[in-house]
Coordinates of C-alpha atoms in Angstrom, one line a residue:
D1 CA -190.8 -8.8 30.0
W2 CA -187.5 -9.4 31.8
R3 CA -187.4 -5.7 32.8
L4 CA -190.6 -6.0 34.7
V5 CA -189.3 -9.0 36.5
A6 CA -186.1 -7.2 37.3
A7 CA -188.0 -4.2 38.6
Q8 CA -190.1 -6.4 40.8
M9 CA -187.1 -8.3 42.0
Y10 CA -185.4 -5.1 43.1
Q11 CA -188.5 -4.0 44.9
E12 CA -188.8 -7.3 46.7
S13 CA -185.2 -8.0 47.7
R14 CA -182.9 -5.4 46.4
F15 CA -181.4 -8.3 44.4
D16 CA -180.4 -10.2 47.6
P17 CA -181.0 -13.9 47.1
Q18 CA -180.7 -14.5 50.8
A19 CA -183.3 -11.9 51.8
T20 CA -186.0 -13.1 54.2
S21 CA -188.9 -10.9 55.2
W22 CA -190.5 -10.6 58.6
V23 CA -193.4 -12.8 57.4
G24 CA -191.1 -15.5 56.1
A25 CA -191.0 -14.7 52.4
V26 CA -187.6 -15.8 50.9
G27 CA -185.2 -15.1 48.1
L28 CA -185.0 -12.6 45.2
M29 CA -188.7 -12.6 44.6
Q30 CA -189.7 -12.9 48.2
V31 CA -191.9 -15.9 47.7
M32 CA -193.6 -17.5 50.7
P33 CA -192.4 -21.2 51.2
K34 CA -196.0 -22.5 50.9
T35 CA -196.6 -20.5 47.7
G36 CA -193.3 -21.8 46.3
A37 CA -194.3 -25.3 47.1
D38 CA -197.7 -24.7 45.5
M39 CA -195.8 -23.5 42.4
G40 CA -193.6 -26.6 42.5
F41 CA -190.5 -25.1 43.9
S42 CA -188.4 -25.4 47.1
E43 CA -185.0 -23.9 48.1
L44 CA -186.3 -20.4 47.2
A45 CA -183.1 -18.7 48.2
R46 CA -181.5 -20.4 45.1
P47 CA -181.9 -17.6 42.5
E48 CA -183.2 -19.9 39.7
N49 CA -185.8 -21.4 42.0
G50 CA -186.9 -18.2 43.6
I51 CA -187.2 -16.3 40.3
E52 CA -189.1 -19.2 38.6
A53 CA -191.5 -19.5 41.5
G54 CA -192.1 -15.8 41.6
V55 CA -192.7 -15.5 37.9
K56 CA -195.0 -18.5 37.9
Y57 CA -196.9 -17.1 40.8
L58 CA -197.2 -13.6 39.2
A59 CA -198.5 -15.3 36.0
W60 CA -201.0 -17.3 38.0
L61 CA -202.2 -14.1 39.7
R62 CA -202.4 -12.3 36.4
D63 CA -204.6 -15.1 34.9
K64 CA -207.1 -14.6 37.8
F65 CA -208.1 -11.3 36.2
E66 CA -210.4 -10.9 33.3
A67 CA -208.7 -11.5 29.9
D68 CA -210.3 -8.5 28.4
L69 CA -208.7 -6.0 30.9
P70 CA -206.1 -3.8 29.3
V71 CA -202.8 -5.8 29.4
A72 CA -201.0 -3.2 31.6
D73 CA -203.8 -2.9 34.1
R74 CA -204.0 -6.7 34.4
M75 CA -200.3 -6.7 35.3
W76 CA -200.7 -3.8 37.8
F77 CA -203.5 -5.8 39.4
A78 CA -201.3 -8.9 39.5
L79 CA -198.5 -7.0 41.1
A80 CA -200.8 -5.5 43.7
S81 CA -202.1 -9.0 44.4
Y82 CA -198.6 -10.3 44.8
N83 CA -198.0 -7.6 47.4
A84 CA -201.4 -7.4 49.2
G85 CA -203.3 -10.6 48.2
S86 CA -205.9 -11.0 45.5
G87 CA -208.8 -10.7 48.0
H88 CA -207.8 -7.2 48.9
I89 CA -207.6 -6.3 45.3
A90 CA -211.1 -7.7 44.7
D91 CA -212.3 -5.6 47.7
A92 CA -210.6 -2.5 46.2
R93 CA -212.2 -3.1 42.8
A94 CA -215.6 -3.3 44.4
L95 CA -215.0 -0.2 46.4
A96 CA -213.8 1.6 43.3
R97 CA -217.0 0.7 41.5
S98 CA -219.1 1.9 44.4
R99 CA -217.2 5.2 44.4
K100 CA -217.8 5.7 40.7
L101 CA -214.1 5.0 39.9
N102 CA -213.1 2.6 37.1
P103 CA -212.7 -0.9 38.6
D104 CA -210.7 -2.0 35.6
R105 CA -207.9 0.6 35.9
W106 CA -205.3 0.6 38.5
F107 CA -203.7 4.0 38.4
G108 CA -206.0 6.8 39.5
N109 CA -208.8 4.4 40.2
V110 CA -208.4 1.1 42.1
E111 CA -205.2 2.4 43.7
L112 CA -207.3 5.2 45.3
A113 CA -209.8 2.7 46.6
I114 CA -207.3 0.3 48.1
A115 CA -205.8 3.1 50.1
L116 CA -209.2 3.5 51.7
L117 CA -209.1 -0.1 53.0
A118 CA -206.8 1.1 55.7
K119 CA -209.6 3.1 57.2
P120 CA -212.0 1.2 59.6
E121 CA -215.1 2.7 57.9
F122 CA -214.2 1.0 54.7
A123 CA -212.3 -2.1 56.0
N124 CA -215.2 -3.1 58.2
K125 CA -217.4 -3.4 55.1
A126 CA -214.9 -5.2 52.9
R127 CA -215.0 -9.0 52.6
F128 CA -211.3 -9.4 53.3
G129 CA -211.1 -6.5 55.8
Y130 CA -208.3 -4.2 56.6
C131 CA -205.4 -3.7 54.2
R132 CA -202.4 -1.5 54.5
G133 CA -203.5 0.1 51.3
E134 CA -200.6 2.5 50.8
E135 CA -198.2 -0.5 50.6
P136 CA -199.6 -2.0 47.3
V137 CA -200.0 1.6 45.9
K138 CA -196.3 2.3 46.6
Y139 CA -195.2 -1.2 45.5
V140 CA -196.9 -1.0 42.1
R141 CA -195.8 2.7 41.5
E142 CA -192.2 2.0 42.3
I143 CA -192.1 -1.2 40.1
R144 CA -193.8 0.8 37.2
D145 CA -191.3 3.6 37.6
R146 CA -188.3 1.3 37.7
Y147 CA -189.6 -0.7 34.8
D148 CA -190.1 2.5 32.8
A149 CA -186.5 3.5 33.6
Y150 CA -185.2 0.1 32.4
V151 CA -187.2 0.5 29.1
R152 CA -185.7 4.0 28.6
V153 CA -182.2 2.6 29.0
A154 CA -182.9 -0.1 26.4
V155 CA -184.4 2.5 24.0
S156 CA -181.4 4.7 24.6
D157 CA -179.1 1.8 23.8
L158 CA -181.0 1.2 20.6
A159 CA -180.8 4.8 19.6
A160 CA -177.1 5.0 20.4
S161 CA -176.4 1.8 18.4
G162 CA -178.2 3.1 15.3
S163 CA -180.0 -0.1 14.6
A164 CA -182.2 -2.8 16.1
S165 CA -179.8 -5.4 14.8
A166 CA -177.0 -4.0 17.0
L167 CA -179.2 -4.1 20.0
L168 CA -180.2 -7.7 19.2
R169 CA -176.5 -8.6 18.9
G170 CA -175.9 -7.1 22.3
A171 CA -178.9 -9.0 23.7
L172 CA -177.6 -12.3 22.4
A173 CA -174.3 -11.5 24.0
G174 CA -176.0 -10.8 27.3
G175 CA -176.1 -7.1 27.1
A176 CA -178.9 -4.6 27.3
G177 CA -182.2 -5.6 25.8
A178 CA -181.8 -9.3 26.5
P179 CA -185.3 -10.8 26.8

């Protein structure tokens, strides 16, 4: 969904294609150069390269999770992995299970467990160790909230237009609702 990509892009770079993070991530989607190369892309500050690399990497992360997970939770796990690494998400899911939380649900479950990985008593027992757990929690929540706002705008546009065909015409012309 283009609105999810836009929400993530804003979270990563505030739509600045020249953005570079303190760890070296580059471009609109803040892709690490090695990750971009692994995905088949270079010159990540070029918007088309950075976006394609980021979307391909996000899809790769999503596909690492079980296909029978709820679609939304699979995406939340992929986004959290994009931010914190899939190893930390695996640790958080195991910790969630051990704390009688649902390891297959992000909100209210795994997000609670990953926050604990910032504490030594939990990080020292985790395979991938310490994680600044509040970062992926905030990252996923802010993307979800922004995505929901983008969806509401598209629905509002549909309601105001009075028909789905009017929204589709707008989308084809590059307006709201474009896929």
